[in-house]
Coordinates of C-alpha atoms and ligand atoms in Angstrom, one line a residue:
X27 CA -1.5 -7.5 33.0
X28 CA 2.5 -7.0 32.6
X29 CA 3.2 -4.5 30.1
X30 CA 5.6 -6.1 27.0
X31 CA 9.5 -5.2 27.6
X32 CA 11.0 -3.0 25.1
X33 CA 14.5 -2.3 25.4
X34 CA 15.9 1.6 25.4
X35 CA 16.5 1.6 21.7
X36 CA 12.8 0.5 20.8
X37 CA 13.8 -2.9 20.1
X38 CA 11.8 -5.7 21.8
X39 CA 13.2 -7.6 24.2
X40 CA 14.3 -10.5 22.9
X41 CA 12.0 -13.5 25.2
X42 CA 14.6 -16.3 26.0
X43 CA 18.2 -15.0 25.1
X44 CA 19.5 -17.6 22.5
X45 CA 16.9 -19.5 22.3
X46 CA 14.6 -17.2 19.6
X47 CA 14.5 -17.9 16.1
X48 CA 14.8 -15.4 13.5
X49 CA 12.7 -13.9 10.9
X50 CA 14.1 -11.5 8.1
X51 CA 11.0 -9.8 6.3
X52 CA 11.4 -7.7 2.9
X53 CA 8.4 -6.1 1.7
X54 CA 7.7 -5.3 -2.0
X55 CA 4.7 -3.7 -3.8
X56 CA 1.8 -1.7 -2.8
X57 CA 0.7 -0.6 1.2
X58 CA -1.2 -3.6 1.6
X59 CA 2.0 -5.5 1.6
X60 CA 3.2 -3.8 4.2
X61 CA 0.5 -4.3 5.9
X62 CA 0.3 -7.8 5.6
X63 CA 3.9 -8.5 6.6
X64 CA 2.9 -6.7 10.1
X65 CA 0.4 -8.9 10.3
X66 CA 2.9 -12.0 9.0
X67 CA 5.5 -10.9 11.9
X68 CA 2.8 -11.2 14.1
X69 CA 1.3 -14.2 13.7
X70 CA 5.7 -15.3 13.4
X71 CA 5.9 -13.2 17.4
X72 CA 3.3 -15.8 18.4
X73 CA 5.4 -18.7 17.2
X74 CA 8.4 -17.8 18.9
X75 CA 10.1 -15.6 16.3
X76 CA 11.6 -12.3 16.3
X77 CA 12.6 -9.8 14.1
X78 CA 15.7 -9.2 12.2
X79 CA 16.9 -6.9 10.0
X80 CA 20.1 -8.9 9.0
X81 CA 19.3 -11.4 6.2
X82 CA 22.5 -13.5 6.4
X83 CA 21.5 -14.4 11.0
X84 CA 17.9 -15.4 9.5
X85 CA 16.7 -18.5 10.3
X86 CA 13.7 -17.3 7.9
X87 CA 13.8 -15.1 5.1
X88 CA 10.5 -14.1 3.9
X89 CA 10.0 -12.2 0.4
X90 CA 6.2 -10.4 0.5
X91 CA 6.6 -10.2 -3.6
X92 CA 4.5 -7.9 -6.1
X93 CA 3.7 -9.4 -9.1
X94 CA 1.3 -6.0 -10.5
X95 CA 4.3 -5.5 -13.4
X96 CA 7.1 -7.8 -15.1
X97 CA 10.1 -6.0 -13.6
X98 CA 8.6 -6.3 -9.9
X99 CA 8.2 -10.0 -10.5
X100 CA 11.6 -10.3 -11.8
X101 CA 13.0 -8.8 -8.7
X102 CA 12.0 -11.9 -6.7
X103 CA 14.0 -14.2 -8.7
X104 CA 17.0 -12.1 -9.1
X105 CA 16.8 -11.6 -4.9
X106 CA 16.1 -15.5 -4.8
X107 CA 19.1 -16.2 -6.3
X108 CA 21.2 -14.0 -3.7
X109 CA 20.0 -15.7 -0.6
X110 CA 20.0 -19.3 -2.2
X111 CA 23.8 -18.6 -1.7
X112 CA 23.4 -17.4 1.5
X113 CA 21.4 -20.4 2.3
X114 CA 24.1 -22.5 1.2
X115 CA 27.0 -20.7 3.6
X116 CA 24.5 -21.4 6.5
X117 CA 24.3 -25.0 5.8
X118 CA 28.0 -25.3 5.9
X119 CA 28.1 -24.0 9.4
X120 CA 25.1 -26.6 10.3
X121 CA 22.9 -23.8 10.9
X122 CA 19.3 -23.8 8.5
X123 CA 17.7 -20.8 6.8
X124 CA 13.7 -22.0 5.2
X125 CA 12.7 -19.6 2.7
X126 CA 9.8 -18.2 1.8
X127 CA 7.7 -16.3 -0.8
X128 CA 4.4 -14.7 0.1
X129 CA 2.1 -12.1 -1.6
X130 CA 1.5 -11.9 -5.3
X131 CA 4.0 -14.1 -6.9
X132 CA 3.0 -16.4 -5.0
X133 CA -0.8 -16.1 -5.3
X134 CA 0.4 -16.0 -9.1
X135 CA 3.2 -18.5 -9.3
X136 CA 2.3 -20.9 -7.4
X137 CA 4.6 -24.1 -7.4
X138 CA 6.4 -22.8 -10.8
X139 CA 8.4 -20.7 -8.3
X140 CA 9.9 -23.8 -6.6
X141 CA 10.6 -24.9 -9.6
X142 CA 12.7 -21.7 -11.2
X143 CA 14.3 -21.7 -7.5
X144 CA 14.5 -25.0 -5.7
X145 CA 16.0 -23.7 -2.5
X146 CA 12.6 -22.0 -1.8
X147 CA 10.9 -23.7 1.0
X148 CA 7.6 -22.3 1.1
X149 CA 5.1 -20.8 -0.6
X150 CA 2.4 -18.6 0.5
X151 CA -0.6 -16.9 -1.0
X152 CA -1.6 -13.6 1.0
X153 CA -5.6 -15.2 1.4
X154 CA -3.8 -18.3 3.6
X155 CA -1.1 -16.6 6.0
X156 CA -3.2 -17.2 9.1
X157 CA -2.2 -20.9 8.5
X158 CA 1.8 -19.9 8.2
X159 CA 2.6 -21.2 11.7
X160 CA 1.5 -24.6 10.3
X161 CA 2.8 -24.3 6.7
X162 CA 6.5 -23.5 8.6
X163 CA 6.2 -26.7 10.7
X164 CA 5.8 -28.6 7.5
X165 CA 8.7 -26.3 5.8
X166 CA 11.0 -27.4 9.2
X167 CA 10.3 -31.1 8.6
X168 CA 11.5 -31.0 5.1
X169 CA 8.3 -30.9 3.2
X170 CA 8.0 -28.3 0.3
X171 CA 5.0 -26.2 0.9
X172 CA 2.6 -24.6 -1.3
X173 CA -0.3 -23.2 0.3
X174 CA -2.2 -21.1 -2.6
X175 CA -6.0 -22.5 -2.4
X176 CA -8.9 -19.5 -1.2
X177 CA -9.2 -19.8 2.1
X178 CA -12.7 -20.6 3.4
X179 CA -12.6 -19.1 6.7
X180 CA -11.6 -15.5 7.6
X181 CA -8.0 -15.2 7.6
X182 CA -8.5 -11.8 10.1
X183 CA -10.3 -14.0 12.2
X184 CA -7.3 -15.9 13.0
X185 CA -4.0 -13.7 12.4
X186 CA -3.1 -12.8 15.7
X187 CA -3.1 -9.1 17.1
X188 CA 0.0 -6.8 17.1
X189 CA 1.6 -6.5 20.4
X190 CA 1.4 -3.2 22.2
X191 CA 5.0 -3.0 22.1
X192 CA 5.2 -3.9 17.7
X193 CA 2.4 -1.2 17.7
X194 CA 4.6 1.3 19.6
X195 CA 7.8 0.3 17.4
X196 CA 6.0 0.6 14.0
X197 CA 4.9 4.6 15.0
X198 CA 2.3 6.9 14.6
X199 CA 1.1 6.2 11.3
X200 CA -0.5 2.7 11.0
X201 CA -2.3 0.9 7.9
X202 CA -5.2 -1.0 8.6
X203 CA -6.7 -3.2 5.8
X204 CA -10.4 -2.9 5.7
X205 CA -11.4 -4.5 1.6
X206 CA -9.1 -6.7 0.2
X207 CA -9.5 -8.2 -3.5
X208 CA -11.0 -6.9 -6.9
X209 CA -14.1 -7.1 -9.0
X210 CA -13.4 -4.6 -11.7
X211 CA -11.0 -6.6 -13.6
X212 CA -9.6 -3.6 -15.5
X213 CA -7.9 -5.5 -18.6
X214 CA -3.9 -4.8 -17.5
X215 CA -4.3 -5.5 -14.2
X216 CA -3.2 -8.9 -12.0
X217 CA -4.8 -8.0 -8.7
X218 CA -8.2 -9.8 -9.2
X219 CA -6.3 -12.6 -10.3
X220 CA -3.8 -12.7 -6.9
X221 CA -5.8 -11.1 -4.4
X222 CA -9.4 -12.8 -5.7
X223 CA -12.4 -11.4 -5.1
X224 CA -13.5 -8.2 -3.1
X225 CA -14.4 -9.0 1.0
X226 CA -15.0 -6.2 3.3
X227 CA -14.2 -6.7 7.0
X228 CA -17.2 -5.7 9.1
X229 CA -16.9 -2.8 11.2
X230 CA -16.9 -4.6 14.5
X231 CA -13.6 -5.9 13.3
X232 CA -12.0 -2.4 12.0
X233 CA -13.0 -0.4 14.8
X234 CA -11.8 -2.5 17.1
X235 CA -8.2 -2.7 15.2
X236 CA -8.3 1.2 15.1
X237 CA -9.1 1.5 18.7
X238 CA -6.1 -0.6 19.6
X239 CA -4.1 1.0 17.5
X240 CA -5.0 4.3 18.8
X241 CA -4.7 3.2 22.4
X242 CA -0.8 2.4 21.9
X243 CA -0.4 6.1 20.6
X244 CA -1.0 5.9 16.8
X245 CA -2.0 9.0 15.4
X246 CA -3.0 8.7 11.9
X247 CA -5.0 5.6 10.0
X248 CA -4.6 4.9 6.5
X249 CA -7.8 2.7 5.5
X250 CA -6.6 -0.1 2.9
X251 CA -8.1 -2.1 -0.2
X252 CA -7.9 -2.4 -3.3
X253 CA -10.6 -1.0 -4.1
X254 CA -11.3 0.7 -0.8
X255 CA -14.2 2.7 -1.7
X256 CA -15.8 -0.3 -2.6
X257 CA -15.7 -1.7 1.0
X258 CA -19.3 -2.4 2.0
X259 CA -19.1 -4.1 5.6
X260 CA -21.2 -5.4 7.7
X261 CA -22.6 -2.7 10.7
X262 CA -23.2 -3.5 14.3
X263 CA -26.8 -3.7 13.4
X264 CA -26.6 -6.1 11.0
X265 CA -27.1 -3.7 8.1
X266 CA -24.5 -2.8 5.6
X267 CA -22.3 0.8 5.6
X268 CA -20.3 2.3 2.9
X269 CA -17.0 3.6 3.2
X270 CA -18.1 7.2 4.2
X271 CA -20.5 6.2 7.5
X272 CA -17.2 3.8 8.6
X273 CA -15.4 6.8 8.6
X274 CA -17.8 9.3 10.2
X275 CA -17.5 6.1 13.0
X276 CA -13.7 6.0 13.0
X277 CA -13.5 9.3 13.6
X278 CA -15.1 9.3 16.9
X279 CA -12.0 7.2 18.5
X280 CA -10.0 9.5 20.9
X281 CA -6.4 10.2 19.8
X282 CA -7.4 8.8 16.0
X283 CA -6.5 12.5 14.9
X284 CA -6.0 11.8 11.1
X285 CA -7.5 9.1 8.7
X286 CA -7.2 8.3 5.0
X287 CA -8.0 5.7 2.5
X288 CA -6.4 4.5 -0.3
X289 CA -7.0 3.4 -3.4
X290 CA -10.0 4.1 -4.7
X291 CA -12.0 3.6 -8.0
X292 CA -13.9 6.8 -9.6
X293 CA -17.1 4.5 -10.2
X294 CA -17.2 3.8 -6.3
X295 CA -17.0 7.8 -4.9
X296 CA -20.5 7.8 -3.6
X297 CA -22.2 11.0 -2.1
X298 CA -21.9 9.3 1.2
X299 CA -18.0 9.8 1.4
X300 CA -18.0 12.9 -0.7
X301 CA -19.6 14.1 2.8
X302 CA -17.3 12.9 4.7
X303 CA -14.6 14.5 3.0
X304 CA -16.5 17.6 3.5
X305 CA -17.8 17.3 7.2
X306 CA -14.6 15.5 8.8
X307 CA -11.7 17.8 10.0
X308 CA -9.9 14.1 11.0
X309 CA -9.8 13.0 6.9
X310 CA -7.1 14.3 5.4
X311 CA -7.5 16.8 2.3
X312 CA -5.9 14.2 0.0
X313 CA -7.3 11.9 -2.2
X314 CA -5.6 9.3 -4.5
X315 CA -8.3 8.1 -7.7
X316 CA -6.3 6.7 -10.4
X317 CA -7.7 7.5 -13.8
X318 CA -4.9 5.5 -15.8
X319 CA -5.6 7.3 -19.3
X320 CA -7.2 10.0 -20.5
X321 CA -8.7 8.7 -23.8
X322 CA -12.2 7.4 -23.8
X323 CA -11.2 4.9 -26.5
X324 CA -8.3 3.4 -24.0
X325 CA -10.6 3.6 -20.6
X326 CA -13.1 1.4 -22.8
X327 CA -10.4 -0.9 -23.8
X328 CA -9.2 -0.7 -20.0
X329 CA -12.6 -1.8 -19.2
X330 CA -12.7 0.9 -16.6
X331 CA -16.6 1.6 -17.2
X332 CA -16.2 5.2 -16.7
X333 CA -15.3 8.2 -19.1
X334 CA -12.4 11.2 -18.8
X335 CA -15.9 13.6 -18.9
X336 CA -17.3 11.4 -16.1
X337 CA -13.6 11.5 -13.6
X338 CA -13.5 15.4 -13.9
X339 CA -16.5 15.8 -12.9
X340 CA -16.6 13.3 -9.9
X341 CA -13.6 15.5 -9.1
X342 CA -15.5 19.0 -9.9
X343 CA -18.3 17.8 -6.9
X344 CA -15.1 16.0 -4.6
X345 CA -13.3 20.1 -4.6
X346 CA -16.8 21.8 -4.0
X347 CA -17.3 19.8 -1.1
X348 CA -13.4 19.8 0.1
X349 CA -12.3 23.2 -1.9
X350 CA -8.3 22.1 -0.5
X351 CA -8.3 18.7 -1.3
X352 CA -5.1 17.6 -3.0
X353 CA -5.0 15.0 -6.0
X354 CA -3.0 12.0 -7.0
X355 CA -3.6 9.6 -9.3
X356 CA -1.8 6.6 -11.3
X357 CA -1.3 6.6 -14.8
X358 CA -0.5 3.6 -17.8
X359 CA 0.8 4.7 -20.8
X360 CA 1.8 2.5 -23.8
X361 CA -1.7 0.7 -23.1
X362 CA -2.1 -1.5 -26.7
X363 CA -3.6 0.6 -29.5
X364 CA -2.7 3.8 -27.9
X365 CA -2.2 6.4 -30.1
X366 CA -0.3 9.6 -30.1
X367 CA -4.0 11.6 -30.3
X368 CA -4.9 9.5 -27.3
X369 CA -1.8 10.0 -25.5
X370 CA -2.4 13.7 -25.9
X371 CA -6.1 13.4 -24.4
X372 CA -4.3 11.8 -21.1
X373 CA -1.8 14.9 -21.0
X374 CA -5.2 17.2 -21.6
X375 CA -6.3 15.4 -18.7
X376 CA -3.5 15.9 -16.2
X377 CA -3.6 19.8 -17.2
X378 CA -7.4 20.0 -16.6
X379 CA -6.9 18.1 -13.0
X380 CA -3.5 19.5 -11.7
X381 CA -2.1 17.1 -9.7
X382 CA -0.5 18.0 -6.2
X383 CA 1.4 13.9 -6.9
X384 CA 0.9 11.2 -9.1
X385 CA 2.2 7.9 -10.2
X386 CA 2.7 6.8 -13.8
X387 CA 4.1 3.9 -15.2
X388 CA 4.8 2.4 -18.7
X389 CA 2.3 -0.5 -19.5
X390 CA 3.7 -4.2 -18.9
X391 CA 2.3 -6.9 -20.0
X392 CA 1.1 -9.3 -17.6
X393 CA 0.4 -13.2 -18.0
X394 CA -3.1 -13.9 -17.8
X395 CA -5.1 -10.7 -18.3
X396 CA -6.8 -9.8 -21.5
X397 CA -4.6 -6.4 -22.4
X398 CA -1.7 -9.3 -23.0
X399 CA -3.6 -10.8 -25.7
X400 CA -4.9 -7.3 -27.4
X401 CA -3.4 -5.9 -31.0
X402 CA -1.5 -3.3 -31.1
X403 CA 1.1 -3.3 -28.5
X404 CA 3.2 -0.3 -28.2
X405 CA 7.2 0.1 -28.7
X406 CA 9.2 0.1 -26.1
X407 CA 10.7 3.4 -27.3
X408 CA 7.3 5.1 -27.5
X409 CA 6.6 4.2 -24.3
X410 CA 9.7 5.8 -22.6
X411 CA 9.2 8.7 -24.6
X412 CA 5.2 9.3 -23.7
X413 CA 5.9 8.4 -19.8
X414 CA 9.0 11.3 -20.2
X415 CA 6.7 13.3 -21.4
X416 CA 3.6 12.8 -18.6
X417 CA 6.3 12.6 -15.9
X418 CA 7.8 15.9 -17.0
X419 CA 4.4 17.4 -17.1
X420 CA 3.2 15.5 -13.6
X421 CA 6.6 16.9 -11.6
X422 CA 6.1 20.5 -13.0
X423 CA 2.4 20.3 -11.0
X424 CA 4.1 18.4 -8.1
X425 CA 6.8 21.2 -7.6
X426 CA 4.2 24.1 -8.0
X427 CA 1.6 22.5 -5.7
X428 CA 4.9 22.4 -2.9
X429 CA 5.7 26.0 -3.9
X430 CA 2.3 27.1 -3.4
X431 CA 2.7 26.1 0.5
X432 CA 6.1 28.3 0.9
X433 CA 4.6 30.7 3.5
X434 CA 1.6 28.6 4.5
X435 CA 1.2 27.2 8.3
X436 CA -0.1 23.6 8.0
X437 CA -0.4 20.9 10.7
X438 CA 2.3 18.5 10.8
X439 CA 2.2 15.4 12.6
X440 CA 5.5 14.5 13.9
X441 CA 6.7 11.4 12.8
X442 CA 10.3 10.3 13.9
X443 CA 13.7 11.7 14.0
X444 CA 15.5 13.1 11.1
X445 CA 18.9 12.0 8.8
X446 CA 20.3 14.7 10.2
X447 CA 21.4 15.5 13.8
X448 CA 18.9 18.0 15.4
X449 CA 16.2 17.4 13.1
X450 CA 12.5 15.8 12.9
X451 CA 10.3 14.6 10.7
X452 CA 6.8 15.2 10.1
X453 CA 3.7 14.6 7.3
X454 CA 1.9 17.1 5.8
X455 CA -2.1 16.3 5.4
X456 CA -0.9 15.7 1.6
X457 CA 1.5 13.2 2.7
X458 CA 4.9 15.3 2.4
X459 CA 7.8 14.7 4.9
X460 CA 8.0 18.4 6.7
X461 CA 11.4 18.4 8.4
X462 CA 11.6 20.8 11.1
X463 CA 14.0 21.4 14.2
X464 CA 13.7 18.6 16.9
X465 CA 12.7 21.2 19.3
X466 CA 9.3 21.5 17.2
X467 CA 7.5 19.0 19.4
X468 CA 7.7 15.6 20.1
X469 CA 7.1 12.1 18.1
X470 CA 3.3 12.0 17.9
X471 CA 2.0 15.7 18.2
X472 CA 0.5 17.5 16.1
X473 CA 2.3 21.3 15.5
X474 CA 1.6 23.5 13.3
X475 CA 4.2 24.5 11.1
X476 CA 5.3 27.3 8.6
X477 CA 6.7 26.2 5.8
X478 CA 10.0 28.0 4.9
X479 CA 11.4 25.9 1.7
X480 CA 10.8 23.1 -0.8
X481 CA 13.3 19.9 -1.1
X482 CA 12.7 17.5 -3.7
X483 CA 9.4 15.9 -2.5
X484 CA 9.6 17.5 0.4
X485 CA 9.1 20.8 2.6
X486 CA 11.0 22.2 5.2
X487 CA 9.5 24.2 7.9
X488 CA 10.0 26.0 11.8
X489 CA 7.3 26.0 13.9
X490 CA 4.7 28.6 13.9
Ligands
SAH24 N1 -6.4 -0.8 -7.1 C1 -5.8 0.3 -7.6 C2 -4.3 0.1 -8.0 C3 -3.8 -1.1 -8.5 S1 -2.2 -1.3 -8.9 C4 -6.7 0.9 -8.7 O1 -7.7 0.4 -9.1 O2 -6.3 1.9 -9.2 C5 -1.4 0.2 -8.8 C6 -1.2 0.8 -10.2 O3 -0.3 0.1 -10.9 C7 -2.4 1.0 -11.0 O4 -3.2 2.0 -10.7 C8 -1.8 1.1 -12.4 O5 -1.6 2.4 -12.7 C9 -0.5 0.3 -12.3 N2 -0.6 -0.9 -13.0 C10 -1.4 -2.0 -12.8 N3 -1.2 -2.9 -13.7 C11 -0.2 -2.5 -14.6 C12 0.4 -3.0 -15.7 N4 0.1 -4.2 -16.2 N5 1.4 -2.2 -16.3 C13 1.7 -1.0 -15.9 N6 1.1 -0.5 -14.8 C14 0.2 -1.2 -14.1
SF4_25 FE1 -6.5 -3.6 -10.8 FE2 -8.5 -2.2 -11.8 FE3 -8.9 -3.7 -9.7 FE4 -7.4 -1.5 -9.5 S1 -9.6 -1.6 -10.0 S2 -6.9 -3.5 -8.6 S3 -6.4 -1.5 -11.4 S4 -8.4 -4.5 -11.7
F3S26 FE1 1.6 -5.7 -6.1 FE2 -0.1 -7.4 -5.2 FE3 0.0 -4.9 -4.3 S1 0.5 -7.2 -7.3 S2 0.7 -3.8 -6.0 S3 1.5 -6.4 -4.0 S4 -1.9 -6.2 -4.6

């Protein structure tokens, strides 16, 4: 077999000069978008696209929306608007640009965003983009395309593979999306309404995605669902394995040096993975479980089935069995019928955890889902002021977990080159960019690194 062309700045080749159309991509929302527009690109590589990352020379522009709060929605239209225009300057030179919206909105919108913005072409839910190929044909002849139904079949069953050489380009680091969809329909929450219901791929499937991705040089896997530690797949036996045996089996491929898995839900950390996170050098120390309030009352209300007793626990056996592991978490605050006591039981929380990172948001309402219909909806006003409040509180642990490491050697994987001349960048097992001299070692080791200073978010280190 020929290996793939890739020209000397890492961009492919492009197959027949001229003749290749091309696809602008932007990404919005959580990893698994990311993930998917990979996977989007690749199935676009197979029908004779390429990649471009100049909006206004697209033939295609391709929004992979979020829809999980109102201001990431709102994004899409206000960007919809910008490249209607742009759409508009094509067709005076007689060249075409078909648009498209994938992900969430789209699972969400449906049809309704044709209508708010008529110059969109196409519209793609993220359980149907194995039939893109066919929905752009459509698009080309002038139809207007909404493709938002469940698919029957396995979309991973017919989304072509990366190339070797889109591999090599994307880096070390890969995501691979093992559980997709949710069942817990906690009460704020859109995902089980655009991503449906929880699958698991089966582990044939995601070992043999991890061993091609570690056989074009990635280092590091991040495992991805929505609910990841809910992923119950299928087993080369035929019987069914949790999260924590797929990973005792992905860490067996060679050159797979670092795994993770995100996000999980507390009522799904089964004893199982606990053990992995004890027994596997390979699984990073790191571990995002959102909690999303601290008050019993408003976890009830969230329908999140689990208590603020019960999470600190879970995370009591998770740090005997991993004593280094590093936390993260997502919070909500401004839920409806939050109080200031119950406010103060999510700070309480926060102190008793110590977070190394954390997200935390102010709640939105979102069409659809039950928290939208609740009493006792929160000013706007109290909500900035209790997310000030928890973010000042979350940066202060953020900050002291970096300046704990001021001193510490740590591994680094080395990532890609820095802003700055004569620099490189690297990850931390908690996810930090290291930056270190290029000298350090080269894009894909693993060095270990001393850690000299602190930069916001990140760490700075020379190698030990
Ligand atoms: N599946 C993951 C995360 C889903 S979305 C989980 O179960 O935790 C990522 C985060 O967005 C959530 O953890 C939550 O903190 C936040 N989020 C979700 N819906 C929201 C809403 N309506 N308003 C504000 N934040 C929200
Ligand atoms: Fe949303 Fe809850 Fe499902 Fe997470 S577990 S995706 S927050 S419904
Ligand atoms: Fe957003 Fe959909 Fe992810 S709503 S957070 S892109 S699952």
């Amino acid at each position: 077999m020929e290996p793939e062309q890739i020209t000397q700045d890492g961009a492919e080749a492009p197959q027949a000069a001229g003749a290749a159309k091309k696809v602008f991509v932007k990404t919005y929302g959580c990893q698994m978008n990311v993930y998917d527009s990979q996977r989007m690109s690749d199935a676009l590589a197979a029908d004779g696209y390429v990649a471009t990352s100049v909006m206004e020379e697209a033939d295609l522009v391709l929004l992979n929306t979020c829809h999980i709060r109102e201001k990431a929605a709102e994004k899409v239209y206000s960007e919809l608007g910008r490249i209607r225009d742009l759409k508009a300057e094509r067709a005076r030179n007689g060249d075409e640009m078909l648009i498209g919206v994938a992900g969430c909105v789209a699972q969400a919108e449906g049809r309704e965003i044709i209508r708010r913005a008529p110059a969109v072409d196409l519209v793609i839910g993220p359980q149907t983009y194995h039939r893109l190929p066919d929905a752009l044909k459509k698009a080309r002849g002038g139809e207007k395309v909404v493709e938002t139904d469940y698919a029957l079949e396995d979309k991973f069953d017919h989304l072509p593979q990366p190339r070797r050489a889109d591999v090599i380009n994307r880096g070390v680091t890969a995501f691979l999306t093992v559980q997709e969809g949710c069942d817990k329909f906690c009460t704020f929450c859109v995902v089980p309404y655009t991503r449906g219901s929880e699958v698991s791929r089966s582990v044939a499937q995601i070992v043999a995605e991890a061993e091609r991705l570690a056989a074009a040089g990635v280092r590091e896997v991040t495992l991805l669902g929505q609910n990841v530690n809910a992923w119950h797949g299928e087993g080369p036996d035929g019987s069914e394995w949790g999260l924590g045996r797929l990973l005792f089996r992905l860490a067996e491929i060679p050159g797979l040096s670092r795994l993770r898995y995100t996000t999980s839900h507390p009522r799904d950390m089964d004893d199982e993975l606990i053990a992995a996170h004890r027994d596997l050098p390979s699984l990073m120390p790191y571990l995002h479980l959102p909690v999303q309030a601290g008050s019993d009352r408003i976890l009830k209300a969230m329908n999140r089935k689990h208590t603020a007793a019960d999470y600190l626990r879970l995370i009591e056996r998770i740090r005997a069995a991993r004593p280094d592991i590093a936390m993260s978490g997502d919070f909500i605050v401004g839920f409806p019928g939050e109080t200031d006591a119950d406010f103060e039981d999510t700070m309480e929380l926060v102190r008793a955890v110590d977070y190394a990172q954390a997200f935390s948001f102010k709640y939105s309402p979102r069409p659809g889902t039950p928290g939208a219909e609740m009493d006792g909806h929160v000013a706007e006003a109290v909500k900035d002021e209790r997310l000030q409040r928890l973010q000042a509180l979350l940066n202060e642990q953020q900050n002291a977990f970096l300046a704990s490491l001021v001193g510490t050697t740590i591994e680094t994987l080395i990532e890609k080159p820095g802003r700055q001349a004569g620099q490189i960048v690297g990850r931390s097992p908690w996810l930090q960019p290291v930056i270190l001299d290029e000298k350090a070692g080269r894009i894909g080791d693993i060095v270990s690194a001393r850690i000299t200073n602190t930069g916001h978010a990140s760490l700075f280190a020379e190698r030990a």
